[in-house]
GROMACS .gro file of C-alpha atoms in nm:
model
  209
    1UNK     CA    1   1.217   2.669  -0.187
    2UNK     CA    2   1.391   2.531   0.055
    3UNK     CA    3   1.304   2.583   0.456
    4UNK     CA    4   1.491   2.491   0.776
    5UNK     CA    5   1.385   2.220   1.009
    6UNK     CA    6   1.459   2.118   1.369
    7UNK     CA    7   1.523   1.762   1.379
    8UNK     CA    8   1.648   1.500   1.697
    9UNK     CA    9   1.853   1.804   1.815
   10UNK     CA   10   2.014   1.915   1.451
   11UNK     CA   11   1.905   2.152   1.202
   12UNK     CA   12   1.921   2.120   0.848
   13UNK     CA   13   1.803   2.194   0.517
   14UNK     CA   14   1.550   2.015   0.325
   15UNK     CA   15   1.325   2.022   0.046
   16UNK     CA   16   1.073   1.721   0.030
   17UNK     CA   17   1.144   1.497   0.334
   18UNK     CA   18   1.156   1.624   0.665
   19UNK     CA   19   1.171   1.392   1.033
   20UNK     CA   20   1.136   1.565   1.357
   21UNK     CA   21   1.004   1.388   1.696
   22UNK     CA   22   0.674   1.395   1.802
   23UNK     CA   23   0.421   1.233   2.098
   24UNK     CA   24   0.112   1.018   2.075
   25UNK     CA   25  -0.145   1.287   2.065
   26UNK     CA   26   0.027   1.591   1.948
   27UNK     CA   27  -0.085   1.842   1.706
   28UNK     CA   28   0.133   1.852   1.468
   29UNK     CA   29  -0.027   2.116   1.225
   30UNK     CA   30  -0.349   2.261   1.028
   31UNK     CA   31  -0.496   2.055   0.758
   32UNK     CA   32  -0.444   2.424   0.544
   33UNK     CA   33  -0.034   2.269   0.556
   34UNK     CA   34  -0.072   1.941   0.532
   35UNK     CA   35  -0.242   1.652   0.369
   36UNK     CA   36  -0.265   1.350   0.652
   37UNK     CA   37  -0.074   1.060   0.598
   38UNK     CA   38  -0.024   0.739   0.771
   39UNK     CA   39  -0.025   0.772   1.198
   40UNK     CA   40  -0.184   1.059   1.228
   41UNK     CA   41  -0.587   1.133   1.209
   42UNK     CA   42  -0.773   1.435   1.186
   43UNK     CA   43  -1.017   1.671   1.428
   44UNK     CA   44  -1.142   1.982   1.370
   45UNK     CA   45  -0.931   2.087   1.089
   46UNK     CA   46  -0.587   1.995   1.261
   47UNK     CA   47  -0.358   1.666   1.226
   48UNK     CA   48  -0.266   1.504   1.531
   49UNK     CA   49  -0.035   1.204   1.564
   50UNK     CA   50  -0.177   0.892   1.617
   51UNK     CA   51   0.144   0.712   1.815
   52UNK     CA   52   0.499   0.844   1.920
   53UNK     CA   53   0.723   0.829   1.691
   54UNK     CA   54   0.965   1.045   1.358
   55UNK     CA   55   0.726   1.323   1.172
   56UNK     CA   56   0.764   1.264   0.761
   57UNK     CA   57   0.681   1.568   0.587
   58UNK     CA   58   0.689   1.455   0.209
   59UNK     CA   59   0.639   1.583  -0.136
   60UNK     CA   60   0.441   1.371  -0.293
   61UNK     CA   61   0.307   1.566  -0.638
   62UNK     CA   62   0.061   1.718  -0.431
   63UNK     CA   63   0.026   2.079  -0.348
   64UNK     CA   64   0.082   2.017  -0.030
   65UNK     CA   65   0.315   1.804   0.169
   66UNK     CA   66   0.197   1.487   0.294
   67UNK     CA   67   0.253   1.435   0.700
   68UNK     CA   68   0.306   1.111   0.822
   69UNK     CA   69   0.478   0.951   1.150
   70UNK     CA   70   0.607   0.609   1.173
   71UNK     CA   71   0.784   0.463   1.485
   72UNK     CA   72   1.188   0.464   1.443
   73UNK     CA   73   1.233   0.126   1.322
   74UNK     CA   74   0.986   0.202   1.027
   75UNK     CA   75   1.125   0.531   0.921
   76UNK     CA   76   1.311   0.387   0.609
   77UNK     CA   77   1.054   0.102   0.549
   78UNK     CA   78   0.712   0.367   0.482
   79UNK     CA   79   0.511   0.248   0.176
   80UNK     CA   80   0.578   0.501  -0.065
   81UNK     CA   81   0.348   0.637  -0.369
   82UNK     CA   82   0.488   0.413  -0.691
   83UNK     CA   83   0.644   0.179  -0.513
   84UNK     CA   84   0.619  -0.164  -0.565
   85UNK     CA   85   0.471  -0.395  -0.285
   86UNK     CA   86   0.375  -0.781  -0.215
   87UNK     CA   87   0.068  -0.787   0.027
   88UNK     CA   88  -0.164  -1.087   0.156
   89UNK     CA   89  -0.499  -1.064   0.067
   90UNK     CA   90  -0.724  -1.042   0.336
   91UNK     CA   91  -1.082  -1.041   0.211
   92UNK     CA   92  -1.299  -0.938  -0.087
   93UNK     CA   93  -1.604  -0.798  -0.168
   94UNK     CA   94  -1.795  -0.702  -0.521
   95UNK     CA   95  -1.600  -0.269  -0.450
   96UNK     CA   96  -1.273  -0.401  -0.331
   97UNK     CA   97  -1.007  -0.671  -0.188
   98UNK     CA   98  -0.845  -0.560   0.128
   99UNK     CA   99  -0.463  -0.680   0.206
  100UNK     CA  100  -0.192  -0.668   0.419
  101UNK     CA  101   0.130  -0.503   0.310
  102UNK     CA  102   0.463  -0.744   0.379
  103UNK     CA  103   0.733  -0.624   0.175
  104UNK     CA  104   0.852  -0.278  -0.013
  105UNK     CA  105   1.042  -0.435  -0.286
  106UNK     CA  106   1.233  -0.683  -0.131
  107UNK     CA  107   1.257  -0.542   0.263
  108UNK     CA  108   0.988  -0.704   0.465
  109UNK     CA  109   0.817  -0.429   0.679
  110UNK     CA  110   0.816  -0.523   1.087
  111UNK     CA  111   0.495  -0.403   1.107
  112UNK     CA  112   0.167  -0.449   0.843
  113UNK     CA  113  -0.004  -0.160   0.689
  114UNK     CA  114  -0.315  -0.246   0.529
  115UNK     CA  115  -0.465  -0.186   0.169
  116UNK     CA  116  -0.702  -0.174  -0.072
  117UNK     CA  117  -0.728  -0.247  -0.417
  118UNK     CA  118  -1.054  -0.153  -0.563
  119UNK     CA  119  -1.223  -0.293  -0.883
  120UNK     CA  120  -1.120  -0.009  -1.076
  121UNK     CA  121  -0.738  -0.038  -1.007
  122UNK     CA  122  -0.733  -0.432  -1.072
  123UNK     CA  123  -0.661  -0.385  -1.459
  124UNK     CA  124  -0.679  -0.125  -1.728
  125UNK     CA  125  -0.944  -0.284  -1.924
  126UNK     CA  126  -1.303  -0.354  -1.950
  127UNK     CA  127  -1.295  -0.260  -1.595
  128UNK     CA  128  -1.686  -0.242  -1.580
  129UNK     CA  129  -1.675  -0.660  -1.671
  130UNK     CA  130  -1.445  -0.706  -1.395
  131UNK     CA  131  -1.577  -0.955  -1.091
  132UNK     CA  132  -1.330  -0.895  -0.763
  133UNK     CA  133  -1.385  -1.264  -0.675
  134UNK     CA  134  -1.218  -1.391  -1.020
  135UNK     CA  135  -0.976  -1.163  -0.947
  136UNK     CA  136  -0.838  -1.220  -0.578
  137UNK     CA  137  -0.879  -1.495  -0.304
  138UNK     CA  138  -0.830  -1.478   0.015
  139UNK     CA  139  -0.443  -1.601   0.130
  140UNK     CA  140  -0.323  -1.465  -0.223
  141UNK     CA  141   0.000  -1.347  -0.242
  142UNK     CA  142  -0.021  -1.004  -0.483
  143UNK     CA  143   0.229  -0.772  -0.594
  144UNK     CA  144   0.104  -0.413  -0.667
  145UNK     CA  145   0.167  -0.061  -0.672
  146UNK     CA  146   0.109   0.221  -0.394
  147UNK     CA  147  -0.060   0.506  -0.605
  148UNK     CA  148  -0.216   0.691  -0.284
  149UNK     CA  149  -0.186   0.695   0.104
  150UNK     CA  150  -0.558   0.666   0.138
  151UNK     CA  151  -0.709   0.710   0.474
  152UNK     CA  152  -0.566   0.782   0.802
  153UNK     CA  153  -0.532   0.448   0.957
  154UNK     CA  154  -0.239   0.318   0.736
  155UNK     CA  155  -0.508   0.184   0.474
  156UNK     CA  156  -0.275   0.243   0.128
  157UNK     CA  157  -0.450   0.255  -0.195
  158UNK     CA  158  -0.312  -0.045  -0.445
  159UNK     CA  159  -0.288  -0.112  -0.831
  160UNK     CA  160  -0.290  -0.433  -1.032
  161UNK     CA  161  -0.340  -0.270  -1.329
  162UNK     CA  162  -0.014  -0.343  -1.542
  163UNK     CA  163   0.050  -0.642  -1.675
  164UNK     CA  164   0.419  -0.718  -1.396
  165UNK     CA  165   0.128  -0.677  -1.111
  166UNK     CA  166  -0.129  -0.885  -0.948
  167UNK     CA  167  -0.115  -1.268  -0.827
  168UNK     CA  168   0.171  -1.423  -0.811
  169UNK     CA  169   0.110  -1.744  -0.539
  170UNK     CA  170  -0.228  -1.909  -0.527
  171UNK     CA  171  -0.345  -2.179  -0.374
  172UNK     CA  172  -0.639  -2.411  -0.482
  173UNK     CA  173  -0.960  -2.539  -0.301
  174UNK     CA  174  -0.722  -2.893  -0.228
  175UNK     CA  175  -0.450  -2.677  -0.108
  176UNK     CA  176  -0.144  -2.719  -0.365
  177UNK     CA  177   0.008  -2.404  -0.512
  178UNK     CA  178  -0.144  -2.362  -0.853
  179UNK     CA  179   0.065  -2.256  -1.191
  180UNK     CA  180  -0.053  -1.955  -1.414
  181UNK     CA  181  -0.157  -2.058  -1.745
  182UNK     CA  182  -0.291  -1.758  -1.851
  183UNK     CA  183  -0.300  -1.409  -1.767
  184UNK     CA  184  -0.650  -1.409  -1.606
  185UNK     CA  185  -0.648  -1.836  -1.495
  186UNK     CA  186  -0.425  -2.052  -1.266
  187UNK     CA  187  -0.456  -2.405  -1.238
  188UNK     CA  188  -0.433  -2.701  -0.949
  189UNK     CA  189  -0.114  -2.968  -1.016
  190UNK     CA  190  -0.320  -3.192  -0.843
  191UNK     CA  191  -0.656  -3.182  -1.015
  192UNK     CA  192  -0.622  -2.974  -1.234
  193UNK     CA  193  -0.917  -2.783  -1.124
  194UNK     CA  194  -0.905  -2.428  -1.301
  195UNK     CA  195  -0.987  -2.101  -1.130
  196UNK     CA  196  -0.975  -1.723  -1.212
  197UNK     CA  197  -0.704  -1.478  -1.055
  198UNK     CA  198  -0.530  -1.151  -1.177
  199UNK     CA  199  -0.255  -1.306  -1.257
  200UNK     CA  200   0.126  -1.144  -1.256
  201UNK     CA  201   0.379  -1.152  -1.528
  202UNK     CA  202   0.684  -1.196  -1.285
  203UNK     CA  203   0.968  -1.021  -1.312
  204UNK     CA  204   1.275  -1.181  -1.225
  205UNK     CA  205   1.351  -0.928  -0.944
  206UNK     CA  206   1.080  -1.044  -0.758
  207UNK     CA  207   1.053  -1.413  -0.775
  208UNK     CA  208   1.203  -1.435  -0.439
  209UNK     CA  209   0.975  -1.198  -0.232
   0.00000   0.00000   0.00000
């Protein structure tokens, strides 16, 4: 069903994405017709934006849409749920590895969101063996998926959990870029020190990302 929609001064029809305009601050509507997406945060049952910018109102599977606002620049460059991302890890811990998102696809975002992949959603197997530290690093370069917006300050929820996803540049303790010789092992040219990582299958497309 489609509905009409005020937008920059022109109205027109949509059906799963919607932009209008909105200030830092403003209420944009009741968390009854909404789920809260990145730039906005919640009080006392209503979503308010969390900077100036484009409202997204999205369908995203969900029952209800999913509200967002991004600054102008950003409005074509939003994570999206399945897409495919390259991030920077951050930091670890034994629950999760936090990152930085650079690129959707191949477009480099201006501006970093952050994620998280948790232990869970680093493969599909014998995820109860899994160790986050033989995993990750920090200063990894990881491609994953987006399969949820998370919380309210930008933090995007990540998958490694097909075989395309997960490390794909790592560097070793002496600081040379180390080759994948297995799916869960990379090792140093230099002295040829093993060491455990999630390791990507490449796929052409994104070799140079």
């Amino acid at each position: 069903e489609k509905t009409l929609f005020l937008a920059v001064g022109l109205l027109f029809l949509a059906d799963e994405l919607t932009i209008l305009t909105t200030l830092f601050c403003e209420r944009l509507c009741s968390t009854e017709d909404c789920i809260p997406g990145t730039g906005t945060y919640l009080r006392h049952g209503y979503i308010f934006a969390s900077l100036a910018g484009y409202v997204l109102r999205k369908n995203q599977g969900e029952e209800l849409l999913v509200i967002s606002v991004v600054r102008e620049t950003e409005t074509q460059l939003l994570p999206d749920v399945g897409a495919i991302v390259t991030c920077k890890v951050t930091s670890i811990n034994p629950r999760f590895a936090k990152v930085h998102i650079l690129y959707v696809g191949s477009t480099p975002l201006k501006d970093r969101f952050r994620g998280t992949i948790r232990r869970e959603d680093v493969r599909a197997t014998e995820k109860d063996k899994l160790e986050t530290y033989k995993s990750f690093r920090p200063g990894d370069i990881v491609l994953a998926k987006v399969i949820s917006l998370g919380d309210v300050q930008s933090n995007y929820l990540l998958t490694t959990a097909e075989n395309e996803l997960g490390v794909v540049v790592a560097h070793s303790e002496a600081g040379a870029q180390m080759v994948p010789i297995s799916w869960c092992e990379m090792q140093c040219p230099c002295t040829h020190a093993k060491e455990f990582r999630k390791v990507a299958r490449v796929q052409p497309e994104y070799l140079q990302a």
